[in-house]
Coordinates of C-alpha atoms in Angstrom, one line a residue:
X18 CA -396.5 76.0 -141.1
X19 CA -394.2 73.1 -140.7
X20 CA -390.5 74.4 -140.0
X21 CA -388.5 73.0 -142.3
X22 CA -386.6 69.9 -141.8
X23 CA -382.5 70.4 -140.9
X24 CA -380.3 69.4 -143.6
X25 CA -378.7 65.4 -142.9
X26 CA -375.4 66.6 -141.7
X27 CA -376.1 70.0 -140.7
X28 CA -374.5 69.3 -137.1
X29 CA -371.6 68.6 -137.8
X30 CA -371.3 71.6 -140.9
X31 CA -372.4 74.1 -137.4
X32 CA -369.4 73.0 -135.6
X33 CA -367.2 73.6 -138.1
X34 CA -368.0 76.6 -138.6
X35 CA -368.2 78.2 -135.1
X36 CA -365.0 77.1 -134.0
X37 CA -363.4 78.5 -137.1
X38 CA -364.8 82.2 -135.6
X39 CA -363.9 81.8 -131.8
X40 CA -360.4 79.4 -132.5
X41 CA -357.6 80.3 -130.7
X42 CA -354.9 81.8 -132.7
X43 CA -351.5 79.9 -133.6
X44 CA -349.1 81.5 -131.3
X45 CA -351.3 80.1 -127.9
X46 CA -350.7 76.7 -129.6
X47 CA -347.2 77.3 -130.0
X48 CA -346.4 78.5 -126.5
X49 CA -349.0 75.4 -125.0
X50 CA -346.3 73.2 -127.2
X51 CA -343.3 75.2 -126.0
X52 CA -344.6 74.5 -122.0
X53 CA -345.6 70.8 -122.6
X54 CA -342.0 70.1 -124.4
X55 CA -340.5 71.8 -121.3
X56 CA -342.6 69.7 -118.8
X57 CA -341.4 66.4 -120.5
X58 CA -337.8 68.0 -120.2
X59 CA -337.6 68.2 -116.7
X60 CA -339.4 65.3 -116.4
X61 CA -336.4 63.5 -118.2
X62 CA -333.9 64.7 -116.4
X63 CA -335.2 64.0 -113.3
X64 CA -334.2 60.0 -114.6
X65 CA -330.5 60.8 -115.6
X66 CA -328.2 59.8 -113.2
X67 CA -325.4 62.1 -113.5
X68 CA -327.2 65.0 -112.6
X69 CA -329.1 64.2 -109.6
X70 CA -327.9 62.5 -106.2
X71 CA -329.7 59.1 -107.5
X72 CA -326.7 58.7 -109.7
X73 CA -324.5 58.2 -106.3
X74 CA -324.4 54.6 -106.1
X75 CA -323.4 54.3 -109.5
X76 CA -320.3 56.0 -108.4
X77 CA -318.6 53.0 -106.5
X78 CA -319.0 50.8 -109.1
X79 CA -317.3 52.7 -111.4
X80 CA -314.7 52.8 -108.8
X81 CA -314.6 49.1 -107.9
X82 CA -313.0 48.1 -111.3
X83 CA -309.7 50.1 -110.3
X84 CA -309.7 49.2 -107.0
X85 CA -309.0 46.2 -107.9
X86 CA -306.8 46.7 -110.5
X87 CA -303.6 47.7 -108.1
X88 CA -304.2 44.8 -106.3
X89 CA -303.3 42.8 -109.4
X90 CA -300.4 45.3 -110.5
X91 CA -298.7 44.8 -106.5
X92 CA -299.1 40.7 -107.2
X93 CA -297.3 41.2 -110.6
X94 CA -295.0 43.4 -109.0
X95 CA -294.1 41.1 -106.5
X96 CA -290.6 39.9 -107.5
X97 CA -290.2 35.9 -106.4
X98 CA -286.7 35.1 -105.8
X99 CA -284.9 31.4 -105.3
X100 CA -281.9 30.0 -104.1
X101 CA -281.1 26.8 -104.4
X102 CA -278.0 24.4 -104.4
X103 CA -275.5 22.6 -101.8
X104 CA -273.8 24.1 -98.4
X105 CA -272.1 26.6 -100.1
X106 CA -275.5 27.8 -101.1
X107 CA -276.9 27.7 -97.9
X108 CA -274.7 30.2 -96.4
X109 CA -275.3 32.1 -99.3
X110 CA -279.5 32.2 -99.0
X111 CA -279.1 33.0 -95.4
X112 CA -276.9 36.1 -95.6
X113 CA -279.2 36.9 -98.5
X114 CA -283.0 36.0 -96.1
X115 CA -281.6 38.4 -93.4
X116 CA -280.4 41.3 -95.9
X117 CA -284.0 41.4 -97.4
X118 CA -286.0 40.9 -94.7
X119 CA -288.9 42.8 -94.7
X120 CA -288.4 44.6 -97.6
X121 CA -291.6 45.4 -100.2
X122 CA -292.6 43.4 -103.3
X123 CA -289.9 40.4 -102.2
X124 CA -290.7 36.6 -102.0
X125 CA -287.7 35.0 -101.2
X126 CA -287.5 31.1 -101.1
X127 CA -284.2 28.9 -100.6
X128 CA -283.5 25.6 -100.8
X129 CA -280.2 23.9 -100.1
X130 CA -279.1 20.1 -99.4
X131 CA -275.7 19.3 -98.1
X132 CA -273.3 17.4 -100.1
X133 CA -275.1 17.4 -103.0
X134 CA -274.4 18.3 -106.7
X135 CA -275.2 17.5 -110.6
X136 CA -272.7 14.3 -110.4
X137 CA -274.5 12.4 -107.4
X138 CA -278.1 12.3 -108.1
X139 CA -278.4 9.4 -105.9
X140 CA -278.5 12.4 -103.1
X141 CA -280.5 14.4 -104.6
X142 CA -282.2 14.7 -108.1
X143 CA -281.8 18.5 -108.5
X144 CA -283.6 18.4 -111.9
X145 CA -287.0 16.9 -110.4
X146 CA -286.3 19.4 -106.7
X147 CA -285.9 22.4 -109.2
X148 CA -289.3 21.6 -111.4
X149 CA -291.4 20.7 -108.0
X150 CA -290.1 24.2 -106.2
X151 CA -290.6 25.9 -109.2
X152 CA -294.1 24.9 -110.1
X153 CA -295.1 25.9 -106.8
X154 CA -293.4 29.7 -107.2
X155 CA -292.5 30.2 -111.3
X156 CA -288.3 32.6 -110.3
X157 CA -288.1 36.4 -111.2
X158 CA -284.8 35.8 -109.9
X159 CA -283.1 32.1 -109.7
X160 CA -279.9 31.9 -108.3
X161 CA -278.0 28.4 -108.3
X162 CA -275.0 27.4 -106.7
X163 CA -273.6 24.0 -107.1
X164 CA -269.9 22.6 -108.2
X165 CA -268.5 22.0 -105.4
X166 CA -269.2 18.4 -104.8
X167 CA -269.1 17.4 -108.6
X168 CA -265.3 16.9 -109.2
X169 CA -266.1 13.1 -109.7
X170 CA -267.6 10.7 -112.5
X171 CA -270.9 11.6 -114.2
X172 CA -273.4 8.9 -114.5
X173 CA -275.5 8.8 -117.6
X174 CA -279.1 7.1 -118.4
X175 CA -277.6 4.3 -119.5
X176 CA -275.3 3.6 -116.9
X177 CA -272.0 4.5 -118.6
X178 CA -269.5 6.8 -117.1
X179 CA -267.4 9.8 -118.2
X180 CA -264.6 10.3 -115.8
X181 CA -263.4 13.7 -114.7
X182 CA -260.2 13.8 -116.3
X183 CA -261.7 12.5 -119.9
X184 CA -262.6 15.7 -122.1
X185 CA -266.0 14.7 -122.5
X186 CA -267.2 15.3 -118.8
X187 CA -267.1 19.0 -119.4
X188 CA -269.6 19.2 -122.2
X189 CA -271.5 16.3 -120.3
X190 CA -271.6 18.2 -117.3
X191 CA -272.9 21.4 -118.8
X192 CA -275.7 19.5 -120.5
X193 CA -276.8 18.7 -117.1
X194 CA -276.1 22.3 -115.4
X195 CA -278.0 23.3 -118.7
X196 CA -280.9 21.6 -117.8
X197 CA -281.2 23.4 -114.1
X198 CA -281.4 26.5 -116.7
X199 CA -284.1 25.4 -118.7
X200 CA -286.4 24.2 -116.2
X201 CA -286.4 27.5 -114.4
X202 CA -287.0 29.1 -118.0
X203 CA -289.7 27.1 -118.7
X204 CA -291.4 28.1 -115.3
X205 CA -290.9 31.4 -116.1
X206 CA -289.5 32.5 -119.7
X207 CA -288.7 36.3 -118.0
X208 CA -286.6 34.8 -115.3
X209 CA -283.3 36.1 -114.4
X210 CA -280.9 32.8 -114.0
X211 CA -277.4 33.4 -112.3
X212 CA -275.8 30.6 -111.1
X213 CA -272.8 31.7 -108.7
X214 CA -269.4 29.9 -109.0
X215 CA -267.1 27.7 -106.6
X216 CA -264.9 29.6 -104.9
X217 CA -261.4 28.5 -104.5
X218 CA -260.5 25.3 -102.3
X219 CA -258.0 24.7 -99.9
X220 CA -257.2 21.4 -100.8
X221 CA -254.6 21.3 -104.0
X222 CA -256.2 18.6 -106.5
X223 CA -260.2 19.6 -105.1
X224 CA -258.9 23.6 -105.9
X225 CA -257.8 22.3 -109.9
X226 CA -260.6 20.2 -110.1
X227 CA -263.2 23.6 -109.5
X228 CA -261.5 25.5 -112.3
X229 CA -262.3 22.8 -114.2
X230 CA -266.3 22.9 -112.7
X231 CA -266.5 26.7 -113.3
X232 CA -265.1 26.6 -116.6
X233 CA -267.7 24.6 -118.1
X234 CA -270.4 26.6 -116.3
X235 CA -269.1 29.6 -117.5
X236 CA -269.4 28.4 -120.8
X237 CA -272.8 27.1 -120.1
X238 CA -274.2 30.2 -119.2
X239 CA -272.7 31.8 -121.8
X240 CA -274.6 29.8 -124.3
X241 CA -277.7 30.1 -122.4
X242 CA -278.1 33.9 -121.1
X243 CA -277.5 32.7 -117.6
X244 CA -275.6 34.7 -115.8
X245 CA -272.2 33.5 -114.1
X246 CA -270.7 34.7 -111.2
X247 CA -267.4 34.3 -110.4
X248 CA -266.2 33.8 -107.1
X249 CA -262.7 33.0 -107.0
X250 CA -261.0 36.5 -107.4
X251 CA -263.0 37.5 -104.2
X252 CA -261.6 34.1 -102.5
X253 CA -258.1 34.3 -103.8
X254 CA -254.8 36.4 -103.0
X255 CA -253.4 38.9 -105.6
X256 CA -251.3 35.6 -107.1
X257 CA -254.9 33.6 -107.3
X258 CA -254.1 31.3 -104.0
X259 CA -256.3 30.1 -101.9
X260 CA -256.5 32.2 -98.9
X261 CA -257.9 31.8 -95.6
X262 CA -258.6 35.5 -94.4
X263 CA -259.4 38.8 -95.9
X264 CA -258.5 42.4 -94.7
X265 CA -261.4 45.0 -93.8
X266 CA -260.3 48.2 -96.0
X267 CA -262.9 50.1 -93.1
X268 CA -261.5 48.7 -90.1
X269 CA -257.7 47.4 -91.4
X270 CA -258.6 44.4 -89.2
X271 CA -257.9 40.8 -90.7
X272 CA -260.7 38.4 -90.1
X273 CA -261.0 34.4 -91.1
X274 CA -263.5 34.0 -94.3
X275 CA -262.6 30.0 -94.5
X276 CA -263.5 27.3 -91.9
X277 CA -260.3 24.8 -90.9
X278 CA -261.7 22.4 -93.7
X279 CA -260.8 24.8 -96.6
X280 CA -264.4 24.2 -98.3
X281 CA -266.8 26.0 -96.1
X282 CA -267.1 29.6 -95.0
X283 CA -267.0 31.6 -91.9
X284 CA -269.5 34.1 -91.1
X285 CA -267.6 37.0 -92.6
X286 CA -267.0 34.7 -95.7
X287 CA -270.7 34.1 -96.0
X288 CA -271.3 38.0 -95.8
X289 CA -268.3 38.5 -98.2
X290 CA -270.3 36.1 -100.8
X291 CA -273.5 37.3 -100.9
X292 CA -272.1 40.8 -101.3
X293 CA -270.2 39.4 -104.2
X294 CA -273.4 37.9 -105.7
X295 CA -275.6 41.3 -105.1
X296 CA -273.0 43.3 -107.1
X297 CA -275.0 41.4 -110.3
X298 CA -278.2 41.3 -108.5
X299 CA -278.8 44.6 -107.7
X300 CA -276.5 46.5 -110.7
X301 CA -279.1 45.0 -112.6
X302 CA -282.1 46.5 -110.3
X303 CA -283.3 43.2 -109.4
X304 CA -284.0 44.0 -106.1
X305 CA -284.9 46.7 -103.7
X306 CA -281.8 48.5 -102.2
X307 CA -282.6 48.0 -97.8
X308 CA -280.1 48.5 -95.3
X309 CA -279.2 44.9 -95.3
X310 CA -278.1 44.9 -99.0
X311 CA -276.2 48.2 -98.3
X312 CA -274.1 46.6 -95.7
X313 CA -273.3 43.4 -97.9
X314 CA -272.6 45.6 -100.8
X315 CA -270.1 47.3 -98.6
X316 CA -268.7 44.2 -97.2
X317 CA -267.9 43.1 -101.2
X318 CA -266.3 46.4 -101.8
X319 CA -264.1 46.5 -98.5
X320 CA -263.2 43.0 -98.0
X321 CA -260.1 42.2 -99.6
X322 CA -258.7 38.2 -99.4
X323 CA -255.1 38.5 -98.3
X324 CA -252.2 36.1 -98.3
X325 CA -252.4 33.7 -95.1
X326 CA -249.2 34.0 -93.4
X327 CA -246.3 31.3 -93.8
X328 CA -246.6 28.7 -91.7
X329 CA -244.1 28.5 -89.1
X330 CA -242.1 25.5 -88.4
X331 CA -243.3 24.1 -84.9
X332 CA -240.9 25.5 -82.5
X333 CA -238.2 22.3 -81.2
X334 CA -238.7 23.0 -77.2
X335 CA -235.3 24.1 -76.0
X336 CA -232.3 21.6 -75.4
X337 CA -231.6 20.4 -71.7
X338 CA -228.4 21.0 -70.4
X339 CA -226.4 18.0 -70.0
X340 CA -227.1 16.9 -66.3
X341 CA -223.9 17.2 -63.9
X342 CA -223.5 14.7 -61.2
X343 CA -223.4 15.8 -57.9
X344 CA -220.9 14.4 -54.7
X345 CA -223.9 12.8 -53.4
X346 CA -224.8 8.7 -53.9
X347 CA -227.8 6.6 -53.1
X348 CA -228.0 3.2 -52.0
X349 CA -230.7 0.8 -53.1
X350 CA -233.8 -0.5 -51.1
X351 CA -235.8 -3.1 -51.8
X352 CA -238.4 -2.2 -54.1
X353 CA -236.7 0.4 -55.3
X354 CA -236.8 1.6 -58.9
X355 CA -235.6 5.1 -60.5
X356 CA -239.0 6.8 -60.7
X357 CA -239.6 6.1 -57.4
X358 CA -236.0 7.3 -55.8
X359 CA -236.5 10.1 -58.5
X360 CA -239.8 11.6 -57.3
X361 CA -238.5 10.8 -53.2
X362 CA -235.8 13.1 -54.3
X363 CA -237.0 15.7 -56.3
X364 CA -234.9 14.5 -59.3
X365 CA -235.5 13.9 -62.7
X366 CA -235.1 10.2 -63.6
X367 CA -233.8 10.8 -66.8
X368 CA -231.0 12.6 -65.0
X369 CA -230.3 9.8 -62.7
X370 CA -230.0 7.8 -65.8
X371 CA -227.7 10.1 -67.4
X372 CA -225.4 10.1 -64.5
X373 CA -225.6 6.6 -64.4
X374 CA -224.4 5.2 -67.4
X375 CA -223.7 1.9 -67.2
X376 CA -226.5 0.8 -64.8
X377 CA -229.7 -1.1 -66.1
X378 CA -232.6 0.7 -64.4
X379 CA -234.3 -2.7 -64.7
X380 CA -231.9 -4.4 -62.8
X381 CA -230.8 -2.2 -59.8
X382 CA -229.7 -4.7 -57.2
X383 CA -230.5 -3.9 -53.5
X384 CA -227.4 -2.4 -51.1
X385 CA -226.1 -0.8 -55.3
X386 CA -225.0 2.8 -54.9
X387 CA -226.1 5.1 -57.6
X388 CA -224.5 9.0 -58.3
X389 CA -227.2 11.5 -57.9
X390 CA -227.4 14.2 -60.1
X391 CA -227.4 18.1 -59.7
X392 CA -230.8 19.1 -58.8
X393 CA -231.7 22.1 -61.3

């Protein structure tokens, strides 16, 4: 007999069906899941960063970004001071260089021309100095001194002149002060301005015409947020005269702050001024206290100007006693004269002469006697 032909399909229907009788059961599929999911786990984390020493050189980037950081913060901490104006100044930006020298987050700049001021700009043109030094270093702190050489005419654009006694020069002269002010604003709108003010002169009419000079720039300051300092107290006696000298509270010793010209200052004075100007500076925390500050703080608070002592008459050299003629007589020689019989003798001619009284010393006459006087 002929078997029977297989169903079409019948393959596929047969491994179906023995599977379903030998299949694994669900919880061996679950725990092959369970161990696969685990693989792929540790599989991951071997890639994450953090966990593993392969995340290492990520660490100094990370770092980088603030390493850099207080490099910026010590440049903006940096505090950029100027000093700028005429002699006076430079005495002042000197005592000032030394006290802070070497001291941390300080950029000290000064700049000072002789003889110049805001009335003479045919010296110097302090508005285009200030904008070119401050363009190059934009002031924290910007101190100005200048007066001193402006008790005169101001010249303006147009040629005309307001003359120092005429009203109108003050207000014209703290337009131009004002202008110092706003260039070092508009360098830096944060700066601190102070602009220090003429001490006292020597000289009577120079000595009016600074009251006159700090007067306005007091008021120009005033108006502006600039900060004056005033000077004259420090260079002035208890009845506001000019003084040349000071006492040392420490020491009780009285030293010259003036120079013989009345304008200028001696060493001690210089000291004794940029003292004076750190009392604002520094009560303001504007700069780092060093041991040069200290002692210039100390010199503000200890010198005191004194009275100069009344000048003394020139002393008229004692008067001669009248010259007594002696027994003795000389008798002219040819070529004789009284210096010459005077300095033979030992005598003094004018005594000869005042024994003599009615001979001509320019006509002595040879074989003439003469009385000679009581040597002394």
């Amino acid at each position: 007999m002929t078997a029977p032909a297989p169903p079409r399909g019948g393959h596929i229907a047969r491994v179906a069906a023995m599977p379903r009788a030998k299949r694994p059961g669900h919880g061996l599929v679950l725990a092959l899941l369970i161990v696969l999911l685990c693989l792929c786990g540790a599989a991951c984390s071997q890639d994450d960063p953090q966990k593993t020493p392969s995340a290492t050189p990520t660490a100094p980037q990370t770092a980088a970004t603030p390493g850099k950081r207080p490099a910026a913060s010590a440049a903006a901490a940096t505090r950029r001071i100027l000093v700028v104006g005429d002699s006076l100044s430079i005495s002042l930006g000197e005592q000032l260089e030394h006290a802070l020298a070497g001291a941390p987050g300080v950029d000290f700049t000064r700049d000072g021309t002789r003889s110049t001021g805001l009335s003479r700009p045919e010296l110097l043109d302090w508005p285009a100095r200030l904008r070119e030094l401050t363009a190059q270093t934009p002031p924290d702190v910007a101190v100005i001194m200048l007066g001193a050489n402006d008790a005169m005419p101001l010249t303006a654009a147009d040629g005309s002149r307001t003359y120092f006694e005429n009203p109108a020069w003050v207000e014209a002269y703290a337009a131009k002060a004002r202008e110092l002010v706003d260039i070092c604003k508009q360098a830096n709108p944060a700066a601190a301005i102070f602009w220090v003010g003429v001490p006292s002169m020597g000289e009577p009419t120079l000595g009016a015409g600074v009251k006159q000079i700090n007067a306005a720039l007091a008021a120009m300051c005033a108006a502006t947020g600039c900060r004056f300092i005033s000077t004259e107290a420090a260079f002035s006696d208890s009845e506001g005269r000019f003084t040349r000298h000071a006492r040392d509270a420490a020491t009780s010793e009285t030293v010259p702050i003036r120079t013989a010209d009345g304008v200028h200052l001696t060493d001690s004075g210089s000291r004794l001024l940029a003292g004076v100007v750190l009392q604002s500076l520094t009560g303001r925390e504007l700069l780092p206290p060093t041991a040069g500050t200290n002692e210039l703080l100390a010199q503000a608070r200890d010198l005191r100007a004194v009275a100069d002592e009344p000048r003394q008459p020139p002393k008229e050299p004692p008067a001669k006693a009248k010259p007594r003629a002696s027994h003795k007589t000389y008798t002219i020689r040819n070529g004789d004269t009284l210096l010459t019989i005077a300095k033979r003798l030992g005598l003094d001619p004018d005594d000869i002469a005042a024994v003599n009284p009615g001979v001509d010393s320019r006509r002595l006459s040879i074989g003439q006697t003469l009385r000679l006087p009581v040597k002394r």
